[in-house]
Coordinates of N, CA and C in Angstrom, one line a residue:
Y1 N 23.7 12.2 -0.6 CA 22.7 11.5 -0.3 C 23.4 11.1 0.5
R2 N 24.0 10.9 1.1 CA 24.3 10.3 2.2 C 24.1 11.8 3.2
G3 N 24.1 12.8 3.4 CA 23.7 13.5 4.3 C 22.5 14.0 4.0
A4 N 21.6 13.0 3.8 CA 20.1 13.9 3.9 C 19.1 12.9 4.7
K5 N 20.2 11.4 4.8 CA 19.7 10.2 5.6 C 19.2 11.3 6.9
M6 N 17.5 10.8 7.3 CA 17.1 10.7 8.2 C 17.7 10.1 9.7
N7 N 18.1 10.9 11.1 CA 18.6 10.7 11.3 C 18.0 10.4 12.7
L8 N 18.2 8.3 12.3 CA 17.3 7.3 13.2 C 16.7 7.3 14.5
K9 N 17.9 8.2 15.0 CA 17.6 8.6 16.7 C 16.9 9.4 17.0
K10 N 16.2 10.8 16.0 CA 15.3 11.1 16.3 C 13.8 10.6 15.3
L11 N 13.8 9.4 14.7 CA 12.6 9.5 14.6 C 12.2 8.1 15.5
V12 N 12.0 7.5 16.5 CA 11.8 7.1 16.7 C 11.0 6.5 18.0
P13 N 11.8 8.5 18.4 CA 10.9 8.9 20.0 C 9.7 9.6 19.8
I14 N 9.8 10.1 18.5 CA 8.2 10.5 17.4 C 7.4 9.5 16.7
V15 N 7.8 8.5 16.1 CA 7.1 6.7 15.8 C 6.2 6.2 17.3
F16 N 7.0 6.1 18.1 CA 6.4 5.8 19.6 C 5.4 6.8 19.7
F17 N 5.6 8.0 20.0 CA 5.2 8.5 20.4 C 3.8 8.5 20.2
L18 N 3.7 8.9 17.8 CA 2.5 8.6 17.5 C 2.1 7.9 18.2
F19 N 2.7 5.8 18.5 CA 1.1 5.2 18.4 C 1.3 4.7 19.4
S20 N 2.1 5.0 20.4 CA 1.7 4.9 22.0 C 0.9 5.1 22.5
G21 N 0.2 6.9 22.2 CA -1.5 6.8 22.8 C -2.7 6.2 21.7
L22 N -2.6 5.6 21.4 CA -3.8 5.0 20.3 C -4.1 3.3 21.4
R23 N -4.5 3.7 21.9 CA -5.2 2.7 22.8 C -6.1 1.9 22.6
Y24 N -7.3 2.4 21.9 CA -8.4 1.8 21.1 C -8.0 1.0 20.2
A25 N -7.1 0.2 19.5 CA -7.4 0.0 18.2 C -7.7 -1.4 19.3
E26 N -8.5 -2.6 18.8 CA -8.7 -3.6 19.8 C -8.7 -4.2 18.1
A27 N -8.6 -4.2 17.2 CA -10.1 -5.7 15.9 C -8.8 -5.5 14.8
H28 N -7.9 -5.2 15.0 CA -6.5 -5.1 14.3 C -6.5 -7.3 13.8
C29 N -6.9 -8.2 12.8 CA -7.4 -9.1 12.2 C -5.8 -10.0 11.2
P30 N -5.3 -11.3 11.5 CA -4.8 -10.9 9.6 C -5.3 -10.4 8.5
L31 N -6.4 -10.8 8.7 CA -7.2 -9.7 6.9 C -6.7 -8.1 6.8
C32 N -6.3 -7.5 8.4 CA -6.1 -6.2 7.2 C -4.6 -6.0 7.2
T33 N -3.6 -7.0 7.8 CA -2.3 -7.3 7.9 C -2.5 -7.8 6.5
L34 N -3.1 -9.0 6.1 CA -2.2 -10.0 4.3 C -3.2 -8.6 3.5
G35 N -4.3 -7.7 4.0 CA -4.8 -6.5 2.9 C -4.1 -5.6 2.8
A36 N -3.7 -5.2 3.6 CA -2.7 -3.9 4.0 C -0.7 -4.3 3.1
A37 N -0.4 -5.7 3.3 CA 0.8 -6.0 2.2 C 0.0 -6.4 0.9
A38 N -1.2 -7.1 0.6 CA -1.1 -6.3 -1.1 C -2.0 -5.2 -1.5
A39 N -1.9 -4.3 -1.3 CA -2.1 -3.2 -1.4 C -1.2 -2.3 -1.8
A40 N 0.0 -2.6 -1.0 CA 1.4 -2.2 -0.8 C 1.5 -2.7 -1.9
G41 N 2.4 -4.2 -2.4 CA 2.6 -4.7 -2.7 C 2.0 -4.2 -4.2
G42 N 1.2 -4.4 -4.3 CA -0.1 -3.5 -6.2 C 0.3 -2.4 -5.8
A43 N 0.5 -1.4 -4.8 CA 1.1 -0.1 -5.4 C 3.0 0.1 -5.8
A44 N 3.1 -0.6 -5.7 CA 4.8 -1.1 -5.8 C 4.7 -1.4 -7.1
W45 N 3.1 -2.9 -7.5 CA 4.0 -3.1 -8.9 C 2.7 -2.5 -9.8
L46 N 1.8 -1.1 -9.9 CA 1.4 0.2 -10.3 C 2.1 0.8 -11.3
G47 N 2.8 1.3 -9.8 CA 3.9 1.8 -10.0 C 4.5 3.0 -9.6
V48 N 3.3 3.3 -8.5 CA 2.3 5.0 -7.5 C 4.0 5.6 -6.5
N49 N 3.5 6.4 -6.6 CA 4.5 7.4 -6.0 C 4.6 6.6 -4.1
N50 N 5.9 6.4 -4.3 CA 7.3 6.3 -3.2 C 6.2 6.7 -2.1
I51 N 5.9 7.7 -1.4 CA 5.0 7.7 -0.8 C 3.7 7.2 -0.2
V52 N 2.8 7.1 -1.6 CA 1.5 6.0 -1.8 C 2.2 4.9 -1.1
T53 N 3.5 4.2 -2.0 CA 3.2 2.6 -1.5 C 3.5 3.1 -0.3
G54 N 4.6 4.3 0.3 CA 5.0 4.0 1.7 C 3.5 3.4 2.7
L55 N 2.7 4.7 2.4 CA 1.2 3.9 3.4 C 0.9 3.3 3.4
F56 N 1.3 2.2 1.5 CA 0.8 0.9 2.3 C 1.4 -0.3 3.1
I57 N 2.8 0.1 3.5 CA 3.3 -1.0 4.2 C 3.8 -0.4 5.7
G58 N 3.8 1.0 6.1 CA 2.8 1.2 7.1 C 2.1 1.1 7.7
A59 N 1.3 1.1 7.2 CA -0.5 0.2 7.7 C -0.1 -0.9 7.7
F60 N 0.1 -2.1 6.7 CA 1.4 -3.3 7.1 C 2.2 -3.5 8.1
A61 N 2.8 -3.0 8.7 CA 4.1 -2.7 9.7 C 3.2 -2.1 10.7
V62 N 1.9 -1.4 10.8 CA 1.5 -1.1 12.2 C 0.6 -2.6 12.3
S63 N -0.4 -2.6 11.3 CA -1.5 -3.9 11.4 C -1.1 -4.8 11.9
T64 N 0.9 -5.0 11.2 CA 1.4 -7.0 11.7 C 1.4 -6.4 13.5
G65 N 1.8 -5.3 13.7 CA 2.1 -5.0 14.9 C 1.1 -5.3 16.2
W66 N -0.3 -4.2 15.8 CA -1.3 -5.0 16.7 C -1.8 -6.9 16.7
W67 N -1.8 -7.5 15.6 CA -2.2 -8.0 15.0 C -0.6 -9.1 15.9
I68 N -0.3 -9.0 16.4 CA 0.8 -9.9 17.4 C 0.9 -9.6 18.8
S69 N 0.8 -8.3 18.9 CA 0.5 -8.1 20.2 C -1.1 -8.4 20.9
N70 N -2.2 -8.6 19.7 CA -3.3 -9.2 20.7 C -3.5 -10.5 20.7
L71 N -2.0 -10.8 20.4 CA -1.6 -12.3 19.8 C -1.5 -12.8 21.6
I72 N -0.8 -11.9 22.5 CA 0.2 -12.0 23.0 C -0.9 -11.9 24.4
K73 N -1.5 -12.3 25.0 CA -2.2 -12.4 26.4 C -1.9 -12.4 27.3
K74 N -0.4 -12.4 28.1 CA 0.3 -12.2 29.3 C 0.6 -11.3 28.8
K75 N 1.0 -9.6 29.9 CA 1.9 -9.2 29.5 C 3.2 -9.2 30.2
Y76 N 4.0 -9.3 30.1 CA 5.4 -8.8 30.1 C 5.9 -7.8 30.4
I77 N 6.3 -6.9 29.4 CA 7.2 -5.3 30.0 C 5.7 -4.7 30.3
P78 N 5.7 -3.0 31.2 CA 4.7 -1.8 31.1 C 4.5 -1.5 29.2
G79 N 3.6 -1.1 28.8 CA 3.9 -0.2 27.3 C 4.1 -1.8 26.3
Q80 N 3.9 -3.5 26.4 CA 4.2 -4.0 25.7 C 3.4 -3.6 24.6
K81 N 1.8 -3.5 24.2 CA 1.9 -3.0 23.3 C 2.2 -2.4 22.3
P82 N 2.5 -1.0 22.4 CA 2.9 -0.1 21.9 C 4.3 -0.1 21.6
V83 N 5.3 -1.0 22.3 CA 6.8 -1.6 21.5 C 6.8 -2.7 20.8
I84 N 5.6 -3.0 21.2 CA 5.9 -4.6 19.5 C 5.2 -3.8 18.7
I85 N 4.5 -2.7 18.7 CA 4.5 -2.6 17.9 C 5.3 -1.3 17.0
L86 N 6.0 -0.8 17.8 CA 6.5 -0.2 17.4 C 8.2 -1.4 16.0
V87 N 8.7 -2.1 17.3 CA 9.3 -3.0 16.9 C 9.4 -3.8 15.4
S88 N 8.0 -3.5 15.0 CA 7.5 -4.3 13.8 C 6.8 -3.4 13.0
Y89 N 6.9 -2.1 13.2 CA 7.5 -0.6 12.5 C 8.5 -0.8 12.3
I90 N 9.4 -0.4 13.3 CA 11.1 -0.5 12.6 C 11.3 -1.3 11.9
T91 N 11.3 -3.5 12.5 CA 12.5 -3.9 11.8 C 11.6 -4.3 9.8
T92 N 9.7 -3.6 9.8 CA 9.6 -3.7 8.6 C 10.3 -2.8 7.6
I93 N 9.7 -1.1 8.4 CA 10.3 -0.7 7.8 C 11.6 0.3 6.8
L94 N 13.1 -0.1 8.0 CA 14.2 -0.2 8.2 C 15.0 -0.8 6.5
P95 N 14.1 -2.0 6.5 CA 14.8 -2.1 5.7 C 14.6 -1.9 4.1
I96 N 13.1 -1.8 4.0 CA 12.5 -1.5 3.3 C 12.6 -0.1 2.8
S97 N 13.1 1.1 3.4 CA 13.6 1.9 3.2 C 15.4 2.3 2.7
K98 N 15.8 1.3 2.4 CA 16.7 1.0 2.3 C 16.3 1.1 0.4
L99 N 15.3 -0.2 0.2 CA 15.7 -0.4 -1.5 C 14.2 0.7 -2.3
I100 N 14.1 1.6 -1.3 CA 13.4 2.9 -1.8 C 12.9 4.4 -1.5
P101 N 14.7 4.6 -2.0 CA 15.2 6.1 -1.3 C 14.0 7.2 -1.6
S102 N 13.5 8.5 -1.2 CA 12.1 8.7 -1.7 C 13.1 10.0 -0.9
I103 N 13.9 11.0 -1.2 CA 14.5 12.0 -1.3 C 13.4 12.8 -1.5
Y104 N 13.2 13.9 -0.9 CA 12.8 15.7 -1.3 C 13.0 16.4 -0.6
P105 N 13.1 17.9 -1.1 CA 13.6 18.9 -0.7 C 12.9 19.9 -0.9
F106 N 12.5 19.7 0.5 CA 11.5 20.9 1.0 C 11.9 22.2 2.3
Y107 N 11.4 23.6 0.8 CA 11.8 24.3 0.6 C 10.8 25.6 2.3
I108 N 11.4 26.1 3.0 CA 10.4 27.2 3.9 C 11.6 28.4 3.5
S109 N 10.5 28.7 3.3 CA 10.8 30.2 3.1 C 9.5 31.8 4.1
L110 N 10.0 32.0 5.1 CA 8.7 33.0 5.7 C 9.8 33.5 6.7
M111 N 11.1 33.4 7.2 CA 11.6 34.9 7.6 C 13.1 34.5 7.6
G112 N 13.8 36.1 7.5 CA 15.1 36.0 7.6 C 16.5 35.6 6.8
D113 N 17.3 35.6 7.6 CA 18.8 34.2 5.6 C 18.3 33.1 6.0
Y114 N 18.2 33.2 4.6 CA 18.7 31.6 4.6 C 19.9 30.8 5.6
G115 N 18.9 30.0 6.1 CA 20.2 28.9 7.0 C 19.3 28.8 8.1
S116 N 18.4 30.5 8.4 CA 18.0 30.4 9.3 C 16.6 29.2 9.8
I117 N 15.4 29.4 10.7 CA 16.0 27.9 10.4 C 13.3 27.9 9.8
L118 N 13.8 28.8 10.0 CA 12.3 29.8 9.2 C 12.3 29.2 6.9
N119 N 13.6 29.9 7.1 CA 14.1 30.1 6.0 C 15.8 29.5 5.5
R120 N 15.0 28.0 4.5 CA 16.3 26.8 4.6 C 15.4 25.5 3.4
T121 N 16.6 24.4 3.3 CA 15.3 23.4 2.7 C 16.3 22.9 3.4
Y122 N 14.9 21.6 3.6 CA 14.9 20.8 5.0 C 14.3 19.1 3.7
I123 N 15.6 18.0 3.9 CA 15.0 17.7 3.7 C 14.6 16.1 3.9
V124 N 13.5 15.9 3.0 CA 12.4 14.6 3.8 C 12.6 13.2 3.0
N125 N 12.1 12.3 3.5 CA 11.8 11.0 3.4 C 10.9 10.7 2.3
L126 N 9.2 11.1 1.9 CA 8.4 11.1 1.3 C 8.6 9.2 2.2
F127 N 8.8 8.3 1.9 CA 8.6 7.4 1.6 C 8.2 6.9 3.4
I128 N 8.9 7.6 4.4 CA 8.9 7.7 6.0 C 7.9 7.8 5.9
I129 N 7.9 9.0 5.7 CA 5.6 10.2 5.8 C 5.6 9.1 5.2
G130 N 5.2 8.5 4.2 CA 3.9 7.6 4.6 C 3.8 6.7 4.4
T131 N 4.5 6.0 5.5 CA 4.6 5.0 6.3 C 3.9 5.5 7.3
I132 N 4.4 6.4 8.7 CA 4.1 7.5 9.4 C 2.3 7.4 9.0
I133 N 2.0 8.4 7.9 CA 0.9 8.4 7.6 C 0.3 6.8 7.5
G134 N -0.1 6.2 6.8 CA -0.7 4.7 7.3 C -0.8 4.2 8.6
G135 N 1.2 3.9 8.5 CA 0.5 3.4 10.6 C -1.1 4.2 11.2
L136 N -1.1 5.0 11.3 CA -1.9 6.1 11.6 C -3.8 5.8 11.7
I137 N -3.5 6.2 10.1 CA -4.6 5.4 9.5 C -4.8 4.0 10.2
V138 N -4.3 3.7 10.1 CA -4.4 1.8 10.5 C -4.6 1.8 11.8
S139 N -4.0 2.7 13.0 CA -4.6 3.0 14.2 C -6.4 4.2 15.0
V140 N -5.9 4.5 13.8 CA -7.6 4.6 14.4 C -8.3 4.6 12.9
A141 N -8.8 4.0 12.4 CA -9.8 3.8 11.7 C -10.6 2.5 12.5
P142 N -10.2 1.2 13.0 CA -10.8 0.7 14.9 C -12.3 1.4 15.2
T143 N -11.2 2.8 15.5 CA -12.3 3.5 16.6 C -13.0 4.5 15.7
I144 N -12.9 4.3 14.4 CA -14.0 5.1 14.3 C -14.6 3.9 13.4
S145 N -14.4 3.2 13.8 CA -15.4 0.9 13.2 C -16.4 1.5 14.5
K146 N -15.7 1.6 15.6 CA -16.4 1.8 16.7 C -17.8 2.7 16.7
K147 N -17.1 4.1 15.8 CA -17.8 4.4 16.3 C -19.4 5.5 15.5
I148 N -18.9 4.3 14.2 CA -20.3 3.6 13.4 C -20.9 3.3 13.6
T149 N -21.2 2.0 14.3 CA -21.0 1.1 15.1 C -22.3 2.0 16.4
A150 N -21.4 2.4 17.1 CA -22.4 3.5 17.9 C -23.6 4.2 16.9
V151 N -23.8 4.8 16.3 CA -24.6 5.8 15.7 C -25.5 4.5 15.1
R152 N -25.1 3.5 14.8 CA -25.8 1.8 14.2 C -26.3 1.5 15.4
Q153 N -26.2 1.8 15.9 CA -26.8 1.2 17.4 C -26.4 -0.4 17.6
G154 N -25.0 -0.4 17.4 CA -24.5 -1.7 17.7 C -24.4 -2.7 16.6
K155 N -24.8 -2.3 15.6 CA -25.2 -2.9 14.7 C -23.8 -3.2 13.9
T156 N -23.6 -4.4 13.2 CA -21.8 -3.7 12.1 C -22.3 -4.3 10.5
L157 N -21.4 -3.3 9.6 CA -20.9 -4.3 8.1 C -21.2 -5.3 8.3
P158 N -20.8 -6.2 6.9 CA -20.1 -7.1 7.5 C -18.5 -6.3 7.1
Y159 N -17.3 -7.0 7.1 CA -16.4 -6.6 7.4 C -16.1 -5.3 6.9
Q160 N -16.7 -4.4 8.4 CA -16.6 -3.0 8.1 C -15.4 -2.6 8.8
G161 N -14.9 -3.0 10.1 CA -13.4 -3.0 9.5 C -12.8 -2.4 8.7
V162 N -12.6 -4.4 8.0 CA -11.8 -3.5 6.8 C -12.0 -2.6 6.4
V163 N -13.1 -2.4 6.0 CA -13.0 -2.0 4.4 C -13.1 -0.8 5.2
I164 N -13.8 0.3 6.0 CA -13.8 1.5 6.9 C -11.2 1.9 6.7
T165 N -10.9 0.5 7.3 CA -9.2 0.9 7.3 C -9.0 0.9 5.3
F166 N -9.0 0.0 5.0 CA -9.2 0.2 2.8 C -10.0 1.3 2.5
L167 N -11.2 2.6 2.6 CA -11.3 3.4 2.1 C -10.8 4.3 2.6
I168 N -10.0 4.4 3.5 CA -9.9 5.6 4.1 C -8.4 5.4 3.5
L169 N -7.6 4.2 3.4 CA -5.8 4.1 3.0 C -6.2 4.7 1.5
I170 N -7.0 4.3 0.8 CA -7.3 4.9 -0.8 C -6.9 5.8 -0.9
T171 N -8.1 6.0 -0.3 CA -8.3 8.0 -0.8 C -7.5 9.2 -0.3
I172 N -6.6 8.7 1.3 CA -5.3 9.3 1.4 C -4.6 9.0 0.0
G173 N -4.5 7.8 0.3 CA -3.2 7.3 -1.2 C -3.7 8.1 -2.5
G174 N -5.0 8.2 -2.9 CA -5.7 8.5 -4.3 C -4.7 10.3 -4.2
I175 N -5.3 10.8 -3.2 CA -5.0 12.0 -2.6 C -3.4 12.1 -2.5
I176 N -3.1 11.7 -2.1 CA -1.7 12.2 -2.1 C -1.0 12.4 -4.0
Q177 N -0.8 10.4 -4.1 CA -0.9 10.1 -6.4 C -1.5 11.3 -6.3
I178 N -2.8 12.2 -6.2 CA -3.2 13.1 -7.4 C -1.9 14.2 -7.3
I179 N -2.2 14.4 -5.7 CA -1.0 15.6 -5.8 C 0.0 15.6 -6.2
Q180 N 0.9 14.9 -5.8 CA 2.4 13.9 -5.5 C 2.2 14.6 -8.6
T181 N 1.0 14.0 -8.7 CA 1.3 13.8 -9.6 C 0.9 15.1 -10.9
I182 N 0.5 16.0 -10.1 CA 0.7 17.7 -10.3 C 1.3 18.7 -10.8
K183 N 2.0 18.1 -9.3 CA 3.8 18.8 -9.0 C 4.6 18.2 -10.3

């Protein structure tokens, strides 16, 4: 198990890259953050798969980072918003990941002898993968909401952003839970 832990030095630049390119998400609020936290707690309480729990916890961590970064009006450092989001993500996910071990073997057998890059067993942490997916969903949802508003010629539905975010999270979480249950 100890040898299977994900190398955090490799994970941080990947997560930073994924979240730093998202510049249009400006609509995160305390309601989204509280809802993501409640959904994560509910998912854990209901006993859903760790990757689905990670999905909601990642959404909470990134939503909190967006919300805090929007509260700070003055720019103190270059790339301040992505840095705040990354710090929020890391300081939320790292402590929780120690409590939710979700190591999974992933075998790839495409070509070559066992041990080559295309024929070996990789160890992945499903919880961490879920948190990354959840963070990306929360970051992309406001853009989807803006596109829906544009299609509706500037009209928004009540709580449109929150509803879209949770519909996507619940849909993806449900699909992942069903796939994990079938295995």
